[in-house]
Short mmCIF file of C-alpha atoms in Angstrom, two decimals:
data_model
loop_
_atom_site.label_atom_id
_atom_site.label_comp_id
_atom_site.label_asym_id
_atom_site.label_seq_id
_atom_site.Cartn_x
_atom_site.Cartn_y
_atom_site.Cartn_z
CA UNK A 17 0.00 0.00 0.00
CA UNK A 18 1.51 3.29 -1.07
CA UNK A 19 -1.12 5.68 0.25
CA UNK A 20 -4.04 5.98 2.63
CA UNK A 21 -6.64 3.39 1.50
CA UNK A 22 -9.76 4.58 -0.27
CA UNK A 23 -13.11 4.04 1.47
CA UNK A 24 -13.68 0.91 -0.63
CA UNK A 25 -10.22 -0.44 0.21
CA UNK A 26 -10.64 0.49 3.87
CA UNK A 27 -13.87 -1.56 4.05
CA UNK A 28 -12.16 -4.50 2.35
CA UNK A 29 -9.18 -4.26 4.71
CA UNK A 30 -11.32 -4.13 7.83
CA UNK A 31 -13.35 -7.10 6.61
CA UNK A 32 -10.16 -9.04 5.78
CA UNK A 33 -8.76 -8.43 9.28
CA UNK A 34 -12.05 -9.45 10.91
CA UNK A 35 -12.05 -12.68 8.88
CA UNK A 36 -8.38 -13.42 9.52
CA UNK A 37 -8.05 -12.42 13.21
CA UNK A 38 -11.46 -13.51 14.52
CA UNK A 39 -13.87 -16.44 14.35
CA UNK A 40 -16.91 -14.19 14.39
CA UNK A 41 -19.77 -15.29 12.09
CA UNK A 42 -19.34 -13.06 9.07
CA UNK A 43 -20.65 -13.04 5.48
CA UNK A 44 -18.41 -14.00 2.56
CA UNK A 45 -16.40 -10.99 1.35
CA UNK A 46 -14.65 -10.28 -1.91
CA UNK A 47 -11.34 -8.66 -0.93
CA UNK A 48 -10.49 -7.66 -4.55
CA UNK A 49 -6.89 -8.84 -4.33
CA UNK A 50 -6.03 -7.07 -1.04
CA UNK A 51 -3.34 -8.93 0.89
CA UNK A 52 -2.88 -9.21 4.65
CA UNK A 53 0.15 -6.91 4.34
CA UNK A 54 -2.09 -4.30 2.72
CA UNK A 55 -4.80 -4.73 5.34
CA UNK A 56 -2.77 -5.10 8.54
CA UNK A 57 -3.32 -1.44 9.41
CA UNK A 58 -6.94 -2.44 10.18
CA UNK A 59 -5.99 -5.08 12.76
CA UNK A 60 -7.00 -2.71 15.60
CA UNK A 61 -10.55 -2.83 14.21
CA UNK A 62 -10.56 -6.60 14.72
CA UNK A 63 -9.28 -5.94 18.23
CA UNK A 64 -12.16 -3.57 18.84
CA UNK A 65 -14.66 -6.24 17.82
CA UNK A 66 -13.05 -8.81 20.15
CA UNK A 67 -12.99 -6.27 22.99
CA UNK A 68 -16.68 -5.52 22.58
CA UNK A 69 -17.51 -9.23 22.79
CA UNK A 70 -15.59 -9.55 26.04
CA UNK A 71 -17.06 -6.35 27.51
CA UNK A 72 -20.64 -7.39 26.72
CA UNK A 73 -20.15 -10.76 28.38
CA UNK A 74 -18.60 -9.07 31.45
CA UNK A 75 -21.54 -6.61 31.71
CA UNK A 76 -24.07 -9.40 31.43
CA UNK A 77 -22.28 -11.39 34.12
CA UNK A 78 -22.26 -8.44 36.51
CA UNK A 79 -25.92 -7.69 35.72
CA UNK A 80 -26.77 -11.27 36.71
CA UNK A 81 -25.02 -10.81 40.04
CA UNK A 82 -21.59 -12.32 39.39
CA UNK A 83 -18.60 -10.96 41.30
CA UNK A 84 -15.72 -9.30 39.40
CA UNK A 85 -13.58 -12.44 39.34
CA UNK A 86 -16.05 -14.84 37.66
CA UNK A 87 -17.27 -12.08 35.31
CA UNK A 88 -13.66 -11.37 34.27
CA UNK A 89 -13.09 -15.09 33.65
CA UNK A 90 -16.16 -15.27 31.41
CA UNK A 91 -15.10 -12.11 29.56
CA UNK A 92 -11.64 -13.59 28.92
CA UNK A 93 -13.20 -16.85 27.73
CA UNK A 94 -15.41 -14.90 25.33
CA UNK A 95 -12.39 -13.16 23.79
CA UNK A 96 -10.68 -16.56 23.36
CA UNK A 97 -13.73 -17.92 21.55
CA UNK A 98 -13.90 -14.79 19.39
CA UNK A 99 -10.33 -15.25 18.17
CA UNK A 100 -10.12 -19.03 18.19
CA UNK A 101 -7.08 -18.73 20.47
CA UNK A 102 -5.12 -17.57 17.43
CA UNK A 103 -2.61 -15.47 19.33
CA UNK A 104 -2.42 -17.77 22.35
CA UNK A 105 -1.30 -20.49 19.97
CA UNK A 106 1.49 -18.23 18.72
CA UNK A 107 2.61 -17.44 22.25
CA UNK A 108 2.82 -21.09 23.27
CA UNK A 109 4.68 -22.06 20.08
CA UNK A 110 7.24 -19.28 20.62
CA UNK A 111 7.78 -20.25 24.24
CA UNK A 112 8.30 -23.93 23.27
CA UNK A 113 10.57 -23.10 20.34
CA UNK A 114 12.73 -20.49 22.02
CA UNK A 115 12.84 -22.41 25.29
CA UNK A 116 13.42 -25.89 23.94
CA UNK A 117 15.37 -25.47 20.69
CA UNK A 118 19.17 -25.39 20.64
CA UNK A 119 19.61 -24.14 17.09
CA UNK A 120 17.70 -21.78 14.80
CA UNK A 121 16.40 -24.65 12.68
CA UNK A 122 15.36 -26.65 15.73
CA UNK A 123 13.52 -23.67 17.20
CA UNK A 124 11.58 -23.19 13.96
CA UNK A 125 10.82 -26.91 13.79
CA UNK A 126 9.45 -26.93 17.34
CA UNK A 127 7.32 -23.85 16.60
CA UNK A 128 5.63 -25.76 13.78
CA UNK A 129 4.88 -28.75 15.98
CA UNK A 130 1.20 -28.85 16.95
CA UNK A 131 2.02 -30.42 20.32
CA UNK A 132 2.49 -28.16 23.34
CA UNK A 133 5.38 -28.49 25.78
CA UNK A 134 6.12 -27.31 29.27
CA UNK A 135 7.34 -23.88 28.15
CA UNK A 136 4.24 -23.31 26.04
CA UNK A 137 1.84 -24.49 28.72
CA UNK A 138 3.53 -22.29 31.32
CA UNK A 139 3.39 -19.23 28.99
CA UNK A 140 -0.31 -19.79 28.33
CA UNK A 141 -1.05 -20.27 32.02
CA UNK A 142 0.75 -17.08 32.96
CA UNK A 143 -0.92 -15.13 30.15
CA UNK A 144 -4.39 -16.22 31.28
CA UNK A 145 -3.63 -15.60 34.91
CA UNK A 146 -2.21 -12.12 34.44
CA UNK A 147 -5.03 -10.99 32.14
CA UNK A 148 -7.71 -12.41 34.41
CA UNK A 149 -6.18 -10.83 37.54
CA UNK A 150 -5.89 -7.46 35.81
CA UNK A 151 -9.51 -7.50 34.67
CA UNK A 152 -10.63 -8.64 38.11
CA UNK A 153 -9.36 -5.35 39.57
CA UNK A 154 -11.92 -3.45 37.49
CA UNK A 155 -15.30 -3.94 39.12
CA UNK A 156 -16.97 -1.33 36.87
CA UNK A 157 -18.17 -2.65 33.49
CA UNK A 158 -17.32 0.69 31.88
CA UNK A 159 -13.73 0.40 33.07
CA UNK A 160 -13.57 -3.16 31.74
CA UNK A 161 -14.86 -1.91 28.38
CA UNK A 162 -12.16 0.80 28.24
CA UNK A 163 -9.43 -1.61 29.31
CA UNK A 164 -10.39 -4.26 26.78
CA UNK A 165 -10.68 -1.78 23.92
CA UNK A 166 -7.30 -0.27 24.72
CA UNK A 167 -5.59 -3.62 25.13
CA UNK A 168 -6.99 -5.39 22.08
CA UNK A 169 -6.64 -2.43 19.72
CA UNK A 170 -3.17 -1.31 20.83
CA UNK A 171 -1.71 -4.81 20.85
CA UNK A 172 -2.86 -5.36 17.28
CA UNK A 173 -1.64 -1.94 16.18
CA UNK A 174 1.90 -3.25 16.69
CA UNK A 175 1.61 -6.15 14.27
CA UNK A 176 2.25 -4.27 11.03
CA UNK A 177 5.29 -2.54 12.53
CA UNK A 178 6.71 -5.89 13.64
CA UNK A 179 6.33 -7.32 10.11
CA UNK A 180 7.86 -4.14 8.64
CA UNK A 181 10.87 -3.86 10.97
CA UNK A 182 11.86 -7.54 11.18
CA UNK A 183 12.39 -9.83 8.16
CA UNK A 184 10.51 -13.06 7.75
CA UNK A 185 12.37 -15.89 9.43
CA UNK A 186 11.15 -18.39 6.85
CA UNK A 187 10.80 -18.27 3.08
CA UNK A 188 7.46 -20.06 3.38
CA UNK A 189 4.63 -19.99 5.89
CA UNK A 190 1.87 -17.63 6.87
CA UNK A 191 3.99 -14.62 7.70
CA UNK A 192 6.17 -14.84 4.61
CA UNK A 193 3.14 -15.27 2.41
CA UNK A 194 1.39 -12.22 3.89
CA UNK A 195 3.63 -9.88 1.84
CA UNK A 196 5.64 -6.78 2.64
CA UNK A 197 4.14 -4.18 4.92
CA UNK A 198 4.78 -0.64 3.76
CA UNK A 199 5.85 2.29 5.94
CA UNK A 200 2.47 3.99 5.44
CA UNK A 201 0.60 0.89 6.51
CA UNK A 202 2.84 0.53 9.54
CA UNK A 203 2.28 4.10 10.71
CA UNK A 204 -1.46 4.03 10.09
CA UNK A 205 -1.91 0.80 12.07
CA UNK A 206 0.21 2.03 14.94
CA UNK A 207 -1.69 5.31 15.18
CA UNK A 208 -5.09 3.64 15.07
CA UNK A 209 -3.97 1.20 17.72
CA UNK A 210 -2.62 3.94 19.98
CA UNK A 211 -5.72 6.22 19.93
CA UNK A 212 -7.83 3.88 22.16
CA UNK A 213 -5.16 4.11 24.86
CA UNK A 214 -6.62 7.51 25.67
CA UNK A 215 -9.47 5.62 27.44
CA UNK A 216 -6.85 4.93 30.15
CA UNK A 217 -6.34 8.68 30.77
CA UNK A 218 -3.35 10.72 29.63
CA UNK A 219 -1.05 9.26 32.29
CA UNK A 220 -2.14 5.72 31.56
CA UNK A 221 -1.86 6.20 27.79
CA UNK A 222 1.68 7.59 28.12
CA UNK A 223 2.76 4.73 30.39
CA UNK A 224 1.23 2.14 28.07
CA UNK A 225 2.97 3.64 25.01
CA UNK A 226 6.36 3.56 26.75
CA UNK A 227 5.91 -0.01 27.95
CA UNK A 228 4.60 -1.21 24.57
CA UNK A 229 7.64 0.27 22.87
CA UNK A 230 9.89 -1.58 25.28
CA UNK A 231 8.04 -4.86 24.82
CA UNK A 232 8.09 -4.43 21.04
CA UNK A 233 11.82 -3.69 20.95
CA UNK A 234 12.69 -6.51 23.33
CA UNK A 235 10.71 -9.13 21.42
CA UNK A 236 12.08 -7.94 18.08
CA UNK A 237 15.64 -8.21 19.36
CA UNK A 238 14.90 -11.65 20.79
CA UNK A 239 13.41 -12.88 17.52
CA UNK A 240 16.32 -11.59 15.47
CA UNK A 241 18.73 -13.31 17.85
CA UNK A 242 16.85 -16.60 18.08
CA UNK A 243 15.47 -17.20 14.58
CA UNK A 244 16.59 -14.27 12.47
CA UNK A 245 13.20 -12.57 12.07
CA UNK A 246 9.48 -12.95 12.55
CA UNK A 247 6.93 -15.71 11.96
CA UNK A 248 3.20 -15.87 12.43
CA UNK A 249 3.80 -17.30 15.86
CA UNK A 250 6.01 -14.39 16.98
CA UNK A 251 3.35 -11.97 15.79
CA UNK A 252 0.80 -13.81 17.95
CA UNK A 253 3.20 -13.68 20.87
CA UNK A 254 3.62 -9.92 20.39
CA UNK A 255 -0.15 -9.45 20.51
CA UNK A 256 -0.35 -11.38 23.75
CA UNK A 257 2.46 -9.47 25.40
CA UNK A 258 0.97 -6.16 24.24
CA UNK A 259 -2.47 -7.10 25.56
CA UNK A 260 -1.02 -8.08 28.94
CA UNK A 261 0.96 -4.85 29.11
CA UNK A 262 -2.02 -2.61 28.50
CA UNK A 263 -4.29 -4.56 30.87
CA UNK A 264 -1.73 -4.20 33.63
CA UNK A 265 -1.59 -0.45 33.07
CA UNK A 266 -5.39 -0.33 33.02
CA UNK A 267 -5.56 -2.19 36.33
CA UNK A 268 -3.68 0.75 37.85
CA UNK A 269 -5.05 3.71 35.94
CA UNK A 270 -8.73 2.67 35.93
CA UNK A 271 -9.07 0.99 39.32
#
């Protein structure tokens, strides 16, 4: 993409990201040749949809008399169903590959293995625990809504930048086949992902931006060192780490 997408292209890109990043029941779309690399700027829109699903489930739970803890667990479960655990799968694969592989090729081989190991299971458990505990601190459904929107949009706003700033680690696979993400697409996605952070207040938004930049830089450096670039799994791991980061900030700024 060499310029800001037209309204028609923007609709196609949002639809493509909703189809790719969620399991929501959607009609069949004609994307008119748009690639994931073209559309990745719209990933925060998919995050918004997932966040709304979780927030609605949380609000219903609270309305029915559930305490914050069980309502947060149901909200988290709803977001997992909405995405088909797409990013959680990436996080567990990265943990297994980076933790268990001795060489670059072995790490990549492990990451493609559908079986989950101790590193992957531990990473998933910690991810679920941290996100649930952060949401449980927010007894107000409105605060949960703001936290989920900020976390899911901002974490997905990083994806295009990661694909742009790190080479593909493989010549084949999902990430390599997505195409090259342009500078304009990278910037647009990052900006759209950052705007919802304002729901955390100016202080919370600033803190989240700083921490997200640190997480992004650290994971990029780790991926370059371990496997020489990015894969679809590392992109999923980035989303998970970004979501966790923002939810932790929200648990402070909104509680």
